[in-house]
């Protein structure tokens, strides 16, 4: 259910919570800290390192091992104006074009100007990027939407793994306390809505076990994406939208969740393939691979000036159209002309993945199809990573900073995590939260979904809210998702029963939460823009829709989503019900 609105202003006091929490046992242990970071990708570990270096007691909570997040799977690289002749202004222009009119230009300008030095600091922290044997300079490549070579990479196509390695080693060297195999459940808040920490469940044996809490006046969400809301995704199994769902239950606003980027070239493993699928990096096309159909025709030529290197939404749509025209389940990526040596040196990870599935890119084209890859939207923040809940920050894929607009430019994600993590740490250090009152216990009123609902949500979303959407498909998805929610809600309210608390039921519940928000926003946006493709509204409509959708959970009607639109492409200020510090009312644009 969604409640109409016209503006994000006047939505009531932010940060006061919704009264909805996951059903879970009471915390049996607690840790005290100044800052708790939830997530261990480039965003989370960078923020943790900067906070700890400034003397803040910092705890990192992560759902699996420290190096098991989405960062380690990033193949292509990290974009920054590092090459001769390249400038932040050119990087800004490419980002704005990819974002299809919805980027926050102030956020993008911040990203591209602070980005180069942030990458150099990452290198100083131990990350080793590929360099030219002749010059010793960092090797740079191109990806879709970039007019210059500005993508730094490591290990050929293992950039994320190298960044993760360097940051994990730095965290260990700094002696930062970490809690691994821990699913964050809900935000702790005091009577005024200030952040007071998180509850979490630790899986398996260790220093902590079961449900506990980390008490801290500052919480940084860096939980990654929500790709597991679809049947086929490039995201790891831990990407179940936990951070967005936690923030919504705490009363935070989320924005632009309808803009899910489907990566154009994911290894096609068959029509029934589910879960994480092998990515074939855009850098392969950046080095000269061609998209072709079964007859060898390069169908992207003539569709965009950059052909196969057009922004990802355009390439994904081009592939889908050709598949529809020909009744095919996939297209092909042809890079046979690279030769064995280039494949082995430049793309060893992709080569190994393809061969593991019986495909040799050296001698045959690679079957590819789009799959869910990246959430351009997320928890709404300002330029310091602050959300609409005091003391709660967000960075990386879980956040909506305004950088990506309607479609992320290739390889801007690692850079965004890096830059905004540093800004969050600076804000926490410069304006230390003044402390919180006693934690206010809230009733566990939200019903848990049974574990099997995960697969039902994925089926519903893939069929109704995938690459190609329509009013009819989205209405069907909305009804089916609402039925799942109501079935569990009725069981709780009528019989006092809900699914057994556990990781699988908490994840299924989080997935349903973010799916409902995504579909509600996609239904409202009656246009095609960026990676939101409505076949019943095939054109971009700047007059009506060059604006953002902001969603929150109702504080009065516990199953309602409140969907409002901004008055322009700029975000309204991130406002708190009291002045936390002099920057608390700063706009993000």
Coordinates of C-alpha atoms in Angstrom, one line a residue:
X1 CA 0.0 0.0 0.0
X2 CA 1.3 3.5 -0.8
X3 CA 0.1 6.8 0.3
X4 CA 0.3 9.6 -2.2
X5 CA 2.2 12.8 -1.6
X6 CA 3.6 15.7 -3.5
X7 CA 6.7 16.7 -1.6
X8 CA 9.2 15.2 0.8
X9 CA 8.7 18.2 3.0
X10 CA 6.4 18.0 6.0
X11 CA 6.7 14.2 6.5
X12 CA 6.9 14.5 10.2
X13 CA 9.8 14.3 12.6
X14 CA 12.6 12.2 11.1
X15 CA 14.4 9.6 13.3
X16 CA 11.5 8.8 15.6
X17 CA 11.2 5.2 14.4
X18 CA 8.3 3.3 13.1
X19 CA 7.6 0.9 15.9
X20 CA 8.4 -2.0 13.5
X21 CA 11.3 -4.3 14.4
X22 CA 12.3 -7.8 13.4
X23 CA 11.1 -10.5 15.8
X24 CA 14.3 -11.6 17.6
X25 CA 15.4 -12.6 21.1
X26 CA 16.5 -9.9 23.5
X27 CA 20.2 -9.1 23.3
X28 CA 22.3 -11.4 25.5
X29 CA 25.5 -9.5 25.3
X30 CA 26.7 -5.9 24.5
X31 CA 29.7 -4.1 23.2
X32 CA 30.4 -0.4 23.8
X33 CA 31.8 1.8 21.1
X34 CA 31.9 5.3 19.7
X35 CA 31.2 4.2 16.2
X36 CA 29.8 0.9 14.8
X37 CA 30.3 0.2 11.1
X38 CA 27.9 -2.3 9.5
X39 CA 29.6 -3.8 6.4
X40 CA 33.2 -4.5 5.3
X41 CA 33.5 -3.4 1.7
X42 CA 35.5 -0.5 0.5
X43 CA 33.0 2.0 2.1
X44 CA 32.8 0.3 5.5
X45 CA 36.5 -0.5 6.0
X46 CA 37.6 3.0 4.8
X47 CA 35.2 4.6 7.3
X48 CA 36.4 2.3 10.1
X49 CA 40.0 3.0 9.4
X50 CA 39.5 6.8 9.4
X51 CA 37.4 6.8 12.5
X52 CA 39.9 4.6 14.4
X53 CA 42.8 6.6 13.3
X54 CA 41.2 9.7 14.9
X55 CA 40.9 7.8 18.2
X56 CA 37.3 6.8 18.0
X57 CA 36.4 3.4 19.5
X58 CA 35.3 1.6 16.3
X59 CA 33.6 -1.8 15.9
X60 CA 33.1 -3.4 12.5
X61 CA 30.1 -5.7 12.1
X62 CA 30.0 -7.8 8.9
X63 CA 27.6 -10.5 7.7
X64 CA 30.1 -13.0 6.7
X65 CA 33.9 -12.7 6.7
X66 CA 35.6 -9.3 6.4
X67 CA 36.4 -9.9 2.7
X68 CA 33.1 -11.5 1.7
X69 CA 31.2 -8.4 0.6
X70 CA 30.4 -7.1 -2.9
X71 CA 33.8 -5.2 -3.1
X72 CA 35.8 -8.3 -3.7
X73 CA 33.7 -9.2 -6.7
X74 CA 34.3 -5.9 -8.5
X75 CA 36.2 -6.7 -11.7
X76 CA 36.5 -3.6 -13.8
X77 CA 38.1 -1.1 -11.5
X78 CA 37.8 2.3 -9.9
X79 CA 37.2 5.4 -12.0
X80 CA 39.1 8.7 -11.3
X81 CA 40.7 11.4 -13.4
X82 CA 44.2 10.1 -13.0
X83 CA 45.4 10.0 -16.6
X84 CA 47.2 12.7 -18.7
X85 CA 44.6 15.1 -20.3
X86 CA 41.8 13.8 -18.2
X87 CA 40.0 16.2 -15.7
X88 CA 37.4 16.0 -13.0
X89 CA 35.2 18.1 -15.2
X90 CA 35.2 15.5 -18.0
X91 CA 34.5 12.8 -15.4
X92 CA 31.6 14.9 -14.1
X93 CA 30.2 15.3 -17.6
X94 CA 30.2 11.6 -18.3
X95 CA 28.6 10.9 -14.9
X96 CA 25.8 13.4 -15.5
X97 CA 25.0 12.0 -18.9
X98 CA 24.8 8.4 -17.5
X99 CA 22.6 9.6 -14.6
X100 CA 19.9 10.8 -17.1
X101 CA 19.1 14.1 -15.5
X102 CA 18.7 12.9 -11.9
X103 CA 22.3 13.2 -10.5
X104 CA 22.9 15.7 -7.8
X105 CA 25.5 17.8 -9.5
X106 CA 27.0 19.0 -6.2
X107 CA 27.5 15.4 -5.1
X108 CA 29.0 14.4 -8.4
X109 CA 31.4 17.3 -8.4
X110 CA 32.5 16.4 -4.9
X111 CA 33.1 12.8 -6.1
X112 CA 35.2 13.6 -9.1
X113 CA 37.3 16.3 -7.4
X114 CA 38.0 14.4 -4.2
X115 CA 38.3 11.1 -6.0
X116 CA 41.8 11.2 -7.4
X117 CA 43.4 12.0 -4.0
X118 CA 41.2 9.4 -2.4
X119 CA 42.5 6.7 -4.8
X120 CA 46.1 7.8 -4.0
X121 CA 45.3 7.4 -0.3
X122 CA 44.0 4.0 -1.0
X123 CA 47.3 3.1 -2.7
X124 CA 49.2 4.5 0.3
X125 CA 47.1 2.2 2.4
X126 CA 48.5 -0.8 0.5
X127 CA 46.3 -1.3 -2.6
X128 CA 48.4 -2.2 -5.7
X129 CA 47.1 -1.3 -9.1
X130 CA 48.3 -2.5 -12.4
X131 CA 51.1 -0.4 -13.9
X132 CA 52.7 -0.1 -17.3
X133 CA 55.9 -2.0 -17.7
X134 CA 57.3 0.8 -19.8
X135 CA 56.4 3.9 -17.9
X136 CA 55.6 2.6 -14.4
X137 CA 52.4 4.7 -14.5
X138 CA 49.0 3.3 -13.5
X139 CA 47.4 1.5 -16.4
X140 CA 43.9 2.9 -17.2
X141 CA 41.2 1.4 -19.3
X142 CA 37.8 2.5 -20.6
X143 CA 34.3 1.3 -19.7
X144 CA 30.8 2.1 -20.8
X145 CA 29.9 5.8 -20.7
X146 CA 33.4 7.0 -20.3
X147 CA 35.0 9.1 -23.0
X148 CA 38.5 8.6 -21.6
X149 CA 40.6 5.9 -20.2
X150 CA 40.2 6.5 -16.5
X151 CA 39.6 3.1 -14.9
X152 CA 42.4 1.9 -12.7
X153 CA 42.5 -1.9 -12.2
X154 CA 44.4 -4.5 -10.3
X155 CA 45.3 -8.1 -11.1
X156 CA 43.8 -7.6 -14.6
X157 CA 40.2 -8.1 -13.6
X158 CA 40.5 -8.6 -9.8
X159 CA 40.4 -4.9 -8.6
X160 CA 37.9 -5.5 -5.9
X161 CA 39.7 -8.4 -4.5
X162 CA 42.9 -6.3 -4.3
X163 CA 41.2 -3.4 -2.6
X164 CA 39.5 -5.7 -0.1
X165 CA 42.8 -7.4 0.6
X166 CA 44.6 -4.1 1.3
X167 CA 41.8 -2.7 3.5
X168 CA 41.3 -5.9 5.5
X169 CA 45.1 -6.1 6.2
X170 CA 45.0 -2.4 7.3
X171 CA 42.1 -3.1 9.7
X172 CA 43.9 -6.0 11.2
X173 CA 47.1 -3.9 11.6
X174 CA 45.1 -1.2 13.3
X175 CA 43.6 -3.6 15.8
X176 CA 40.1 -2.6 15.1
X177 CA 37.5 -4.8 16.8
X178 CA 35.5 -6.8 14.3
X179 CA 32.4 -9.0 14.7
X180 CA 32.1 -11.4 11.7
X181 CA 29.2 -13.6 10.6
X182 CA 26.8 -11.1 12.2
X183 CA 23.5 -10.0 10.6
X184 CA 22.5 -6.5 11.8
X185 CA 18.9 -6.6 12.9
X186 CA 17.6 -3.2 14.0
X187 CA 18.8 0.3 15.0
X188 CA 18.7 1.2 18.7
X189 CA 17.4 4.6 19.4
X190 CA 16.7 6.8 22.4
X191 CA 13.5 8.7 23.3
X192 CA 14.4 11.6 21.0
X193 CA 15.1 9.4 18.0
X194 CA 18.9 9.6 18.2
X195 CA 20.9 6.6 17.1
X196 CA 22.2 4.5 20.1
X197 CA 23.6 1.4 18.3
X198 CA 22.4 -1.7 16.6
X199 CA 21.2 -5.2 17.6
X200 CA 22.7 -8.1 15.7
X201 CA 22.8 -11.8 15.5
X202 CA 26.1 -13.6 15.4
X203 CA 26.0 -16.9 13.6
X204 CA 28.2 -19.8 14.9
X205 CA 30.8 -19.9 17.6
X206 CA 33.1 -17.1 18.4
X207 CA 33.7 -14.4 21.0
X208 CA 30.0 -13.5 20.7
X209 CA 27.1 -15.7 19.7
X210 CA 23.4 -15.2 19.2
X211 CA 21.6 -11.9 19.5
X212 CA 23.5 -9.0 21.0
X213 CA 24.0 -5.3 20.7
X214 CA 26.7 -2.8 19.9
X215 CA 26.0 0.5 21.8
X216 CA 27.2 3.6 19.9
X217 CA 26.0 7.1 19.2
X218 CA 27.1 6.8 15.5
X219 CA 26.2 4.0 13.2
X220 CA 27.5 3.8 9.6
X221 CA 25.5 1.5 7.3
X222 CA 27.8 0.1 4.5
X223 CA 25.8 -3.1 3.9
X224 CA 26.0 -3.1 0.1
X225 CA 23.1 -3.9 -2.2
X226 CA 20.0 -5.9 -2.6
X227 CA 20.6 -7.9 -5.8
X228 CA 19.2 -11.0 -4.2
X229 CA 15.7 -9.6 -4.5
X230 CA 15.9 -10.9 -8.1
X231 CA 16.4 -14.5 -9.2
X232 CA 19.6 -13.8 -11.2
X233 CA 22.2 -11.3 -10.0
X234 CA 25.9 -10.6 -9.9
X235 CA 25.6 -9.9 -6.1
X236 CA 26.8 -12.3 -3.5
X237 CA 24.2 -14.2 -1.4
X238 CA 24.6 -11.8 1.5
X239 CA 23.2 -8.9 -0.5
X240 CA 19.6 -9.1 0.8
X241 CA 18.9 -5.4 1.3
X242 CA 19.4 -5.6 5.1
X243 CA 20.7 -2.0 5.4
X244 CA 17.8 -0.4 3.5
X245 CA 15.3 -2.4 5.5
X246 CA 16.9 -1.6 8.8
X247 CA 17.0 2.1 7.9
X248 CA 13.3 2.1 6.9
X249 CA 12.2 0.5 10.2
X250 CA 14.2 3.2 12.0
X251 CA 12.2 5.9 10.3
X252 CA 14.8 6.9 7.6
X253 CA 13.9 7.9 4.1
X254 CA 15.1 6.0 1.0
X255 CA 15.1 7.3 -2.5
X256 CA 15.4 6.1 -6.2
X257 CA 15.0 2.4 -5.4
X258 CA 13.3 1.9 -8.8
X259 CA 16.7 2.5 -10.5
X260 CA 18.2 -1.0 -10.4
X261 CA 21.1 -1.3 -12.8
X262 CA 21.1 -4.6 -14.8
X263 CA 24.6 -5.4 -16.0
X264 CA 24.4 -6.0 -19.7
X265 CA 26.9 -8.8 -19.9
X266 CA 26.5 -11.5 -17.3
X267 CA 27.5 -15.1 -18.2
X268 CA 24.3 -16.9 -19.3
X269 CA 24.0 -20.2 -17.5
X270 CA 20.6 -21.2 -18.7
X271 CA 17.0 -19.9 -18.2
X272 CA 16.6 -21.5 -14.8
X273 CA 19.9 -20.2 -13.3
X274 CA 19.4 -18.6 -9.9
X275 CA 21.5 -16.7 -7.4
X276 CA 24.9 -15.1 -8.0
X277 CA 25.9 -15.3 -11.7
X278 CA 29.4 -14.7 -13.1
X279 CA 30.0 -11.2 -14.3
X280 CA 31.8 -10.5 -17.6
X281 CA 33.3 -7.0 -16.9
X282 CA 32.5 -4.0 -19.0
X283 CA 36.3 -3.7 -19.3
X284 CA 36.2 -6.6 -21.8
X285 CA 34.2 -4.3 -24.1
X286 CA 36.5 -1.4 -23.1
X287 CA 39.4 -3.4 -24.6
X288 CA 37.5 -4.0 -27.8
X289 CA 35.1 -7.0 -27.5
X290 CA 31.9 -6.8 -29.6
X291 CA 28.3 -7.7 -28.8
X292 CA 26.8 -9.8 -31.5
X293 CA 23.7 -11.9 -32.1
X294 CA 23.7 -15.6 -33.2
X295 CA 24.5 -14.5 -36.8
X296 CA 27.5 -12.4 -35.7
X297 CA 25.8 -9.0 -36.3
X298 CA 27.0 -6.2 -34.1
X299 CA 23.5 -4.9 -33.1
X300 CA 24.7 -2.0 -30.9
X301 CA 26.4 -0.2 -33.8
X302 CA 24.1 2.7 -34.8
X303 CA 22.1 2.6 -31.6
X304 CA 24.5 4.9 -29.7
X305 CA 27.7 6.9 -30.6
X306 CA 29.7 4.6 -28.2
X307 CA 28.1 1.4 -29.5
X308 CA 29.0 -1.4 -27.1
X309 CA 30.4 1.2 -24.7
X310 CA 27.2 3.2 -24.3
X311 CA 26.0 3.6 -20.7
X312 CA 24.8 0.3 -19.2
X313 CA 21.1 1.0 -19.4
X314 CA 21.3 1.6 -23.1
X315 CA 23.4 -1.6 -23.7
X316 CA 21.1 -3.7 -21.5
X317 CA 18.0 -2.4 -23.4
X318 CA 19.8 -3.0 -26.7
X319 CA 20.4 -6.6 -25.7
X320 CA 16.9 -7.1 -24.5
X321 CA 15.4 -5.7 -27.7
X322 CA 17.5 -8.0 -29.9
X323 CA 16.5 -11.0 -27.7
X324 CA 12.9 -10.1 -28.1
X325 CA 13.2 -9.6 -31.9
X326 CA 14.9 -12.9 -32.4
X327 CA 13.1 -14.9 -29.6
X328 CA 16.5 -15.6 -28.1
X329 CA 17.4 -16.1 -24.4
X330 CA 20.9 -14.4 -24.7
X331 CA 23.3 -12.6 -27.0
X332 CA 27.0 -13.1 -27.4
X333 CA 30.2 -11.2 -26.4
X334 CA 32.9 -11.9 -29.0
X335 CA 36.5 -11.3 -27.9
X336 CA 38.2 -14.1 -29.8
X337 CA 40.4 -11.6 -31.5
X338 CA 42.1 -10.9 -28.1
X339 CA 44.0 -14.1 -28.3
X340 CA 45.1 -16.4 -25.5
X341 CA 47.8 -14.2 -24.1
X342 CA 45.6 -11.2 -23.6
X343 CA 42.8 -13.2 -22.0
X344 CA 45.3 -14.9 -19.6
X345 CA 47.0 -11.6 -18.6
X346 CA 44.2 -9.0 -18.7
X347 CA 41.2 -11.1 -17.7
X348 CA 42.3 -14.2 -15.9
X349 CA 39.3 -14.3 -13.5
X350 CA 36.7 -14.0 -16.3
X351 CA 38.6 -16.6 -18.4
X352 CA 38.6 -19.1 -15.5
X353 CA 34.9 -18.5 -14.7
X354 CA 33.9 -19.0 -18.4
X355 CA 36.1 -22.2 -18.7
X356 CA 34.6 -23.5 -15.4
X357 CA 31.2 -23.4 -17.2
X358 CA 32.5 -25.1 -20.4
X359 CA 33.0 -21.9 -22.5
X360 CA 36.4 -20.9 -23.8
X361 CA 36.4 -17.2 -24.8
X362 CA 39.7 -17.6 -26.7
X363 CA 37.9 -19.8 -29.3
X364 CA 34.2 -19.0 -29.0
X365 CA 31.9 -16.1 -28.2
X366 CA 30.5 -15.8 -24.6
X367 CA 26.7 -16.2 -24.1
X368 CA 25.6 -13.1 -22.1
X369 CA 22.3 -11.6 -20.8
X370 CA 21.5 -8.8 -18.4
X371 CA 21.2 -9.6 -14.7
X372 CA 20.5 -7.4 -11.6
X373 CA 23.8 -5.7 -10.6
X374 CA 23.6 -2.5 -8.7
X375 CA 21.1 -0.4 -6.8
X376 CA 21.5 3.3 -7.8
X377 CA 19.1 4.3 -5.0
X378 CA 19.2 3.6 -1.3
X379 CA 19.1 5.3 2.1
X380 CA 18.9 9.1 1.4
X381 CA 21.9 11.0 2.6
X382 CA 23.5 14.5 2.4
X383 CA 27.0 15.3 1.4
X384 CA 28.4 14.1 4.7
X385 CA 26.6 10.7 4.5
X386 CA 24.0 11.7 7.1
X387 CA 20.6 10.1 6.8
X388 CA 17.3 11.6 8.1
X389 CA 17.8 9.7 11.4
X390 CA 20.3 11.5 13.7
X391 CA 23.5 9.6 14.2
X392 CA 22.8 7.2 11.4
X393 CA 25.1 7.4 8.3
X394 CA 25.1 5.5 5.1
X395 CA 27.7 5.0 2.3
X396 CA 28.4 2.8 -0.6
X397 CA 25.7 0.9 -2.4
X398 CA 23.2 1.0 0.5
X399 CA 23.2 4.9 0.2
X400 CA 21.6 7.3 -2.2
X401 CA 24.0 10.2 -2.2
X402 CA 22.7 11.6 -5.5
X403 CA 25.9 10.7 -7.4
X404 CA 24.3 8.0 -9.6
X405 CA 21.0 9.5 -10.6
X406 CA 19.0 7.2 -12.7
X407 CA 21.9 5.0 -13.8
X408 CA 25.4 4.5 -12.3
X409 CA 28.4 5.2 -14.5
X410 CA 30.7 2.2 -14.7
X411 CA 33.3 2.0 -11.9
X412 CA 32.0 5.0 -10.0
X413 CA 30.7 2.7 -7.2
X414 CA 34.1 1.9 -5.6
X415 CA 35.0 5.6 -5.8
X416 CA 31.7 6.7 -4.2
X417 CA 32.2 4.3 -1.3
X418 CA 35.8 5.6 -0.9
X419 CA 35.0 9.3 -1.0
X420 CA 31.9 9.3 1.1
X421 CA 33.3 7.0 3.7
X422 CA 36.1 9.5 4.2
X423 CA 33.6 12.4 4.5
X424 CA 31.5 10.5 7.0
X425 CA 34.6 9.8 9.2
X426 CA 35.5 13.5 9.0
X427 CA 32.0 14.5 10.1
X428 CA 31.9 12.1 13.0
X429 CA 35.4 13.2 14.2
X430 CA 34.6 17.0 13.8
X431 CA 31.1 16.8 15.3
X432 CA 31.2 13.9 17.7
X433 CA 27.6 13.0 18.7
X434 CA 26.9 14.3 22.2
X435 CA 25.7 11.0 23.5
X436 CA 22.3 9.5 23.8
X437 CA 19.7 8.9 26.4
X438 CA 18.6 5.4 27.5
X439 CA 17.6 3.1 24.7
X440 CA 13.9 2.9 24.2
X441 CA 12.7 -0.6 23.7
X442 CA 10.2 -1.0 20.9
X443 CA 7.7 -3.8 20.4
X444 CA 8.4 -6.4 17.7
X445 CA 5.4 -5.8 15.6
X446 CA 6.6 -6.7 12.2
X447 CA 5.8 -10.2 11.0
X448 CA 8.6 -12.5 9.8
X449 CA 8.4 -14.2 6.4
X450 CA 9.0 -17.9 6.2
X451 CA 12.3 -18.8 4.7
X452 CA 10.8 -20.0 1.4
X453 CA 9.3 -16.5 0.8
X454 CA 12.8 -15.5 -0.4
X455 CA 12.4 -17.5 -3.6
X456 CA 8.8 -16.3 -4.1
X457 CA 9.9 -12.7 -3.8
X458 CA 12.7 -13.3 -6.3
X459 CA 10.2 -14.9 -8.8
X460 CA 7.7 -12.1 -8.4
X461 CA 10.4 -9.4 -8.9
X462 CA 12.1 -11.1 -11.8
X463 CA 8.7 -11.5 -13.6
X464 CA 7.2 -8.1 -12.7
X465 CA 10.0 -5.6 -12.0
X466 CA 13.0 -6.8 -14.0
X467 CA 14.7 -5.1 -17.0
X468 CA 11.4 -4.4 -18.8
X469 CA 8.5 -3.2 -16.7
X470 CA 4.9 -2.1 -17.4
X471 CA 1.9 -1.0 -15.4
X472 CA 0.4 -4.5 -15.7
X473 CA 3.6 -6.3 -14.6
X474 CA 4.2 -4.0 -11.7
X475 CA 0.6 -4.2 -10.6
X476 CA 0.9 -7.9 -10.6
X477 CA 4.1 -7.8 -8.6
X478 CA 2.6 -5.3 -6.1
X479 CA -0.4 -7.5 -5.5
X480 CA 1.7 -10.7 -5.1
X481 CA 4.1 -9.0 -2.7
X482 CA 1.2 -7.5 -0.7
X483 CA -0.3 -10.9 -0.4
X484 CA 2.9 -12.3 1.1
X485 CA 3.0 -9.5 3.6
X486 CA -0.7 -9.7 4.6
X487 CA -0.5 -13.5 5.0
X488 CA 2.3 -13.1 7.6
X489 CA 0.6 -10.0 9.2
X490 CA -2.7 -11.8 9.6
X491 CA -1.0 -14.8 11.1
X492 CA 0.6 -12.5 13.7
X493 CA -2.4 -10.4 14.5
X494 CA -5.0 -13.1 14.4
X495 CA -3.1 -16.1 15.8
X496 CA -0.1 -14.5 17.4
X497 CA 2.2 -16.6 15.3
X498 CA 5.0 -15.6 13.0
X499 CA 7.9 -17.5 11.3
X500 CA 10.7 -18.7 13.6
X501 CA 13.3 -16.0 14.1
X502 CA 16.5 -16.9 12.3
X503 CA 18.9 -15.6 9.6
X504 CA 16.8 -17.1 6.7
X505 CA 13.5 -15.6 7.9
X506 CA 15.1 -12.2 8.7
X507 CA 16.6 -12.1 5.3
X508 CA 13.4 -13.1 3.6
X509 CA 11.6 -10.3 5.6
X510 CA 14.2 -7.7 4.5
X511 CA 13.9 -8.8 0.9
X512 CA 10.1 -8.4 1.0
X513 CA 10.5 -5.0 2.5
X514 CA 12.8 -3.6 -0.1
X515 CA 10.9 -5.3 -2.9
X516 CA 7.7 -3.6 -1.9
X517 CA 9.4 -0.2 -1.9
X518 CA 11.0 -0.8 -5.2
X519 CA 7.8 -1.8 -6.9
X520 CA 5.9 1.1 -5.3
X521 CA 8.4 3.6 -6.7
X522 CA 8.5 1.9 -10.1
X523 CA 4.7 2.0 -10.3
X524 CA 4.7 5.7 -9.6
X525 CA 7.4 6.7 -12.1
X526 CA 5.4 6.6 -15.3
X527 CA 8.3 7.2 -17.7
X528 CA 11.4 5.5 -19.0
X529 CA 14.6 7.0 -17.6
X530 CA 18.1 5.5 -17.0
X531 CA 17.8 1.9 -15.9
X532 CA 14.0 2.2 -15.2
X533 CA 12.4 1.0 -18.4
X534 CA 8.6 1.2 -18.8
X535 CA 7.3 -0.3 -22.0
X536 CA 3.9 1.5 -21.5
X537 CA 5.8 4.8 -21.0
X538 CA 8.7 4.5 -23.4
X539 CA 9.8 8.1 -23.3
X540 CA 11.7 10.2 -20.8
X541 CA 9.4 12.9 -19.3
X542 CA 11.5 15.7 -17.8
X543 CA 8.5 18.0 -17.2
X544 CA 6.8 15.6 -14.9
X545 CA 9.5 13.2 -13.7
X546 CA 12.8 15.0 -13.5
X547 CA 12.5 14.6 -9.8
X548 CA 13.1 12.0 -7.1
X549 CA 10.8 9.6 -5.3
X550 CA 11.3 9.4 -1.6
X551 CA 9.8 6.5 0.4
X552 CA 9.5 5.9 4.1
X553 CA 7.4 3.6 6.3
X554 CA 4.4 5.2 7.9
X555 CA 4.7 5.9 11.6
X556 CA 0.9 5.7 12.1
X557 CA -0.2 3.0 9.7
X558 CA 2.2 0.1 10.2
X559 CA 1.9 -1.6 6.9
X560 CA 1.8 1.6 4.7
X561 CA 4.5 3.0 2.5
X562 CA 4.5 6.7 2.2
X563 CA 5.7 7.7 -1.3
X564 CA 6.4 11.4 -2.1
X565 CA 8.0 13.2 -4.9
X566 CA 10.5 16.0 -4.7
X567 CA 9.8 19.4 -6.3
X568 CA 12.9 19.2 -8.5
X569 CA 15.9 17.1 -9.4
X570 CA 17.5 18.3 -6.2
X571 CA 17.0 16.6 -2.9
X572 CA 15.4 18.5 0.0
X573 CA 17.6 19.1 3.1
X574 CA 18.3 16.2 5.4
X575 CA 16.6 17.6 8.5
X576 CA 16.6 16.4 12.0
X577 CA 14.1 17.3 14.7
X578 CA 16.8 19.0 16.7
X579 CA 20.1 20.7 15.8
X580 CA 22.8 18.0 16.3
X581 CA 25.5 20.4 15.1
X582 CA 25.9 23.4 12.9
X583 CA 25.7 21.4 9.7
X584 CA 22.6 19.4 10.6
X585 CA 20.4 21.3 8.2
X586 CA 22.7 21.3 5.2
X587 CA 21.2 20.4 1.9
X588 CA 22.7 17.6 -0.2
X589 CA 22.4 19.8 -3.3

